[in-house]
Tab-separated table of C-alpha atoms in Angstrom:
chain	number	residue	atom	x	y	z
A	1	MET	CA	66.845	199.667	-192.078
A	2	ARG	CA	70.043	201.460	-193.051
A	3	LYS	CA	69.815	205.087	-194.186
A	4	ILE	CA	71.169	206.352	-197.490
A	5	ILE	CA	72.588	209.824	-196.825
A	6	VAL	CA	73.732	212.164	-199.598
A	7	CYS	CA	76.700	214.203	-198.286
A	8	THR	CA	77.674	216.974	-200.673
A	9	PHE	CA	79.526	220.285	-200.861
A	10	LEU	CA	77.616	222.911	-202.861
A	11	THR	CA	78.204	226.443	-204.067
A	12	LEU	CA	75.461	228.957	-203.342
A	13	ASP	CA	74.116	228.370	-206.854
A	14	GLY	CA	74.061	224.604	-206.342
A	15	VAL	CA	77.224	223.453	-208.141
A	16	MET	CA	78.815	220.316	-206.704
A	17	GLN	CA	81.466	219.637	-209.346
A	18	ALA	CA	85.150	219.385	-208.411
A	19	PRO	CA	85.271	221.061	-204.991
A	20	GLY	CA	88.623	219.491	-204.132
A	21	GLY	CA	91.058	220.625	-206.825
A	22	PRO	CA	91.557	222.075	-210.310
A	23	ASP	CA	92.058	218.674	-211.963
A	24	GLU	CA	89.457	216.733	-209.994
A	25	ASP	CA	86.738	216.839	-212.667
A	26	THR	CA	87.104	218.980	-215.779
A	27	GLU	CA	84.207	217.353	-217.632
A	28	SER	CA	82.374	219.713	-220.023
A	29	GLY	CA	85.258	222.171	-219.751
A	30	PHE	CA	84.703	222.937	-216.054
A	31	GLU	CA	87.283	225.561	-215.042
A	32	HIS	CA	86.454	226.182	-211.387
A	33	GLY	CA	87.829	223.047	-209.738
A	34	GLY	CA	89.072	223.582	-206.215
A	35	TRP	CA	86.441	226.165	-205.295
A	36	GLN	CA	85.737	224.823	-201.788
A	37	LYS	CA	88.952	225.325	-199.802
A	38	PRO	CA	89.060	229.147	-200.070
A	39	VAL	CA	85.509	229.360	-198.684
A	40	SER	CA	85.787	226.653	-196.033
A	41	ASP	CA	86.713	226.837	-192.351
A	42	ASP	CA	87.395	224.645	-189.309
A	43	GLU	CA	83.706	224.367	-188.439
A	44	VAL	CA	82.974	222.870	-191.854
A	45	GLY	CA	85.690	220.264	-191.289
A	46	ALA	CA	84.279	219.384	-187.882
A	47	ALA	CA	80.780	218.961	-189.304
A	48	ILE	CA	82.008	216.688	-192.080
A	49	ALA	CA	84.002	214.592	-189.616
A	50	GLY	CA	80.818	214.122	-187.616
A	51	TRP	CA	78.976	212.899	-190.702
A	52	TYR	CA	81.505	210.100	-191.129
A	53	GLU	CA	81.417	209.096	-187.471
A	54	GLN	CA	77.702	208.372	-187.810
A	55	SER	CA	78.110	206.074	-190.837
A	56	ASP	CA	80.058	202.904	-191.510
A	57	ALA	CA	80.084	202.797	-195.325
A	58	MET	CA	80.202	204.923	-198.460
A	59	LEU	CA	78.297	204.489	-201.694
A	60	LEU	CA	80.215	205.873	-204.659
A	61	GLY	CA	79.727	206.297	-208.384
A	62	ARG	CA	82.519	205.327	-210.737
A	63	LYS	CA	83.996	208.813	-211.191
A	64	THR	CA	84.161	209.590	-207.490
A	65	TYR	CA	85.504	206.109	-206.767
A	66	ASP	CA	88.327	206.646	-209.281
A	67	ILE	CA	89.213	210.027	-207.740
A	68	PHE	CA	89.166	208.705	-204.169
A	69	ALA	CA	90.948	205.425	-204.960
A	70	SER	CA	93.815	207.308	-206.596
A	71	TYR	CA	94.187	209.699	-203.659
A	72	TRP	CA	93.346	208.197	-200.266
A	73	PRO	CA	95.551	205.067	-200.256
A	74	ASN	CA	98.586	207.367	-200.586
A	75	ALA	CA	97.264	210.311	-198.564
A	76	ASP	CA	99.050	211.807	-195.563
A	77	PRO	CA	98.542	209.378	-192.650
A	78	GLY	CA	98.510	212.408	-190.356
A	79	ASN	CA	95.280	213.574	-191.980
A	80	PRO	CA	92.491	212.449	-189.619
A	81	PHE	CA	90.350	211.433	-192.616
A	82	THR	CA	92.939	209.140	-194.216
A	83	GLU	CA	92.469	206.082	-192.022
A	84	ARG	CA	88.702	206.515	-191.943
A	85	MET	CA	88.393	206.760	-195.725
A	86	ASN	CA	90.621	203.749	-196.310
A	87	THR	CA	89.133	201.440	-193.695
A	88	MET	CA	85.391	202.073	-193.986
A	89	HIS	CA	83.507	199.950	-196.491
A	90	LYS	CA	82.932	201.304	-199.990
A	91	TYR	CA	80.114	200.160	-202.280
A	92	VAL	CA	80.701	201.156	-205.898
A	93	ALA	CA	78.035	201.568	-208.585
A	94	SER	CA	79.447	201.383	-212.107
A	95	ARG	CA	78.440	200.189	-215.557
A	96	THR	CA	82.051	200.024	-216.743
A	97	LEU	CA	84.255	198.787	-213.892
A	98	THR	CA	84.790	195.037	-213.638
A	99	SER	CA	86.711	195.120	-210.367
A	100	VAL	CA	87.565	197.503	-207.506
A	101	ASP	CA	90.930	197.305	-205.757
A	102	TRP	CA	90.748	199.992	-203.077
A	103	GLN	CA	90.730	198.491	-199.589
A	104	ASN	CA	87.268	197.330	-198.401
A	105	SER	CA	85.528	198.081	-201.706
A	106	THR	CA	82.686	196.070	-203.232
A	107	LEU	CA	81.370	196.469	-206.778
A	108	LEU	CA	77.568	196.416	-206.856
A	109	GLU	CA	76.040	194.009	-209.359
A	110	GLY	CA	72.936	194.358	-211.484
A	111	ASP	CA	70.491	197.249	-211.396
A	112	VAL	CA	71.790	199.945	-209.052
A	113	ALA	CA	68.378	200.785	-207.560
A	114	ASP	CA	67.741	197.128	-206.730
A	115	ALA	CA	71.248	196.748	-205.279
A	116	VAL	CA	70.801	199.812	-203.063
A	117	ARG	CA	67.425	198.570	-201.838
A	118	GLU	CA	69.178	195.371	-200.751
A	119	LEU	CA	71.878	197.416	-199.009
A	120	LYS	CA	69.257	199.434	-197.142
A	121	ALA	CA	67.661	196.221	-195.911
A	122	SER	CA	70.965	194.655	-194.810
A	123	ASP	CA	72.557	194.818	-191.371
A	124	GLY	CA	74.848	197.741	-190.627
A	125	GLY	CA	74.995	201.481	-190.108
A	126	ASN	CA	74.198	204.417	-192.325
A	127	ILE	CA	75.685	204.712	-195.817
A	128	ASN	CA	77.036	208.042	-197.105
A	129	VAL	CA	76.787	208.910	-200.798
A	130	VAL	CA	79.794	211.180	-201.269
A	131	GLY	CA	80.115	213.294	-204.421
A	132	SER	CA	78.774	210.944	-207.113
A	133	GLY	CA	76.281	213.389	-208.609
A	134	ASP	CA	74.921	211.061	-211.299
A	135	LEU	CA	74.435	208.276	-208.762
A	136	ALA	CA	72.767	210.642	-206.279
A	137	GLN	CA	70.278	211.737	-208.939
A	138	THR	CA	69.495	208.103	-209.764
A	139	LEU	CA	68.868	207.366	-206.100
A	140	MET	CA	66.637	210.428	-205.767
A	141	ARG	CA	64.564	209.385	-208.776
A	142	HIS	CA	63.937	206.010	-207.128
A	143	GLY	CA	63.069	207.463	-203.719
A	144	LEU	CA	66.093	205.854	-202.061
A	145	VAL	CA	67.606	208.897	-200.330
A	146	ASP	CA	66.689	209.208	-196.655
A	147	GLU	CA	68.682	212.308	-195.773
A	148	PHE	CA	70.768	215.122	-197.253
A	149	ARG	CA	73.790	216.532	-195.423
A	150	LEU	CA	74.912	219.616	-197.294
A	151	THR	CA	77.470	222.347	-196.901
A	152	VAL	CA	76.426	225.391	-198.930
A	153	HIS	CA	79.414	227.684	-199.385
A	154	PRO	CA	79.412	231.461	-200.008
A	155	VAL	CA	80.554	231.420	-203.615
A	156	ILE	CA	78.752	231.502	-206.968
A	157	ILE	CA	80.316	229.559	-209.845
A	158	GLY	CA	77.692	229.810	-212.586
A	159	THR	CA	78.511	226.595	-214.458
A	160	GLY	CA	79.027	222.949	-213.553
A	161	LYS	CA	77.150	219.882	-212.395
A	162	ARG	CA	74.384	220.488	-209.893
A	163	LEU	CA	73.053	218.075	-207.316
A	164	PHE	CA	69.454	219.132	-207.917
A	165	ALA	CA	69.500	219.205	-211.692
A	166	GLY	CA	66.548	219.156	-214.082
A	167	GLY	CA	64.350	216.105	-213.677
A	168	VAL	CA	64.727	215.762	-209.907
A	169	ILE	CA	61.578	214.378	-208.299
A	170	PRO	CA	59.823	216.997	-206.114
A	171	THR	CA	60.484	216.054	-202.486
A	172	ALA	CA	59.495	217.572	-199.153
A	173	LEU	CA	62.324	217.982	-196.658
A	174	GLU	CA	62.261	218.117	-192.866
A	175	PRO	CA	65.125	220.154	-191.345
A	176	VAL	CA	67.063	218.124	-188.789
A	177	SER	CA	69.733	220.734	-188.058
A	178	VAL	CA	70.845	223.898	-189.814
A	179	SER	CA	73.691	226.183	-188.753
A	180	THR	CA	76.034	228.771	-190.229
A	181	THR	CA	79.781	228.693	-189.704
A	182	LYS	CA	81.922	231.739	-188.957
A	183	GLY	CA	82.950	231.781	-192.623
A	184	GLY	CA	79.358	231.890	-193.840
A	185	THR	CA	78.863	228.273	-194.898
A	186	VAL	CA	75.415	226.856	-194.206
A	187	VAL	CA	75.619	223.322	-192.813
A	188	GLY	CA	72.249	221.693	-193.250
A	189	VAL	CA	70.869	218.244	-192.500
A	190	TYR	CA	67.489	217.507	-194.063
A	191	ARG	CA	65.364	214.357	-193.870
A	192	THR	CA	63.199	213.430	-196.855
A	193	ASN	CA	59.504	213.631	-196.015
A	194	GLY	CA	57.386	212.464	-198.936
A	195	GLU	CA	55.928	214.794	-201.546
A	196	PRO	CA	55.749	218.576	-201.170
A	197	THR	CA	52.452	220.179	-200.298
A	198	TYR	CA	51.183	223.327	-201.997
A	199	ASP	CA	49.141	226.307	-200.836
A	200	SER	CA	48.612	229.965	-201.656
A	201	TYR	CA	48.729	233.239	-199.701
């Protein structure tokens, strides 16, 4: 069974929108695009590289696919991520796209939850959900996320899309590994573990 792994950059207050640049995603008037680089460091990059080495495919929503497909095919070949991003397989969930042209991309058909269940049951390695906040929330609602790999950066934004927005299904998490980089970013890997339990002091 393949694992579905949500890999996301977050601010300390949980915002995931537009970490990569000012024009990446300005939906709802978001003005803080590009918040990640000033609060990142080499250890964060090494951790993210490791996440990709352990997976052989990405699962992307339409918005993230559009951003990636416009950038990575023409990215600096000297960037160690460029070849990896272009050559690994991409599965794309979209209600509006009719085709996907980026190298090694496949457009999922039908209901996204059903399509992802089929992917999980197919042969292959782990599948990273990168960005794609709306898609990640859909997968969480259907109990399809096996693991979260998160970088939580030392900055508060206040507005923007959040990974764990209202309506998320309560879920217990088992820490797999948690560390803090020299720049103060928390790099956490958490495995989903059923429903939370409750108690009192």
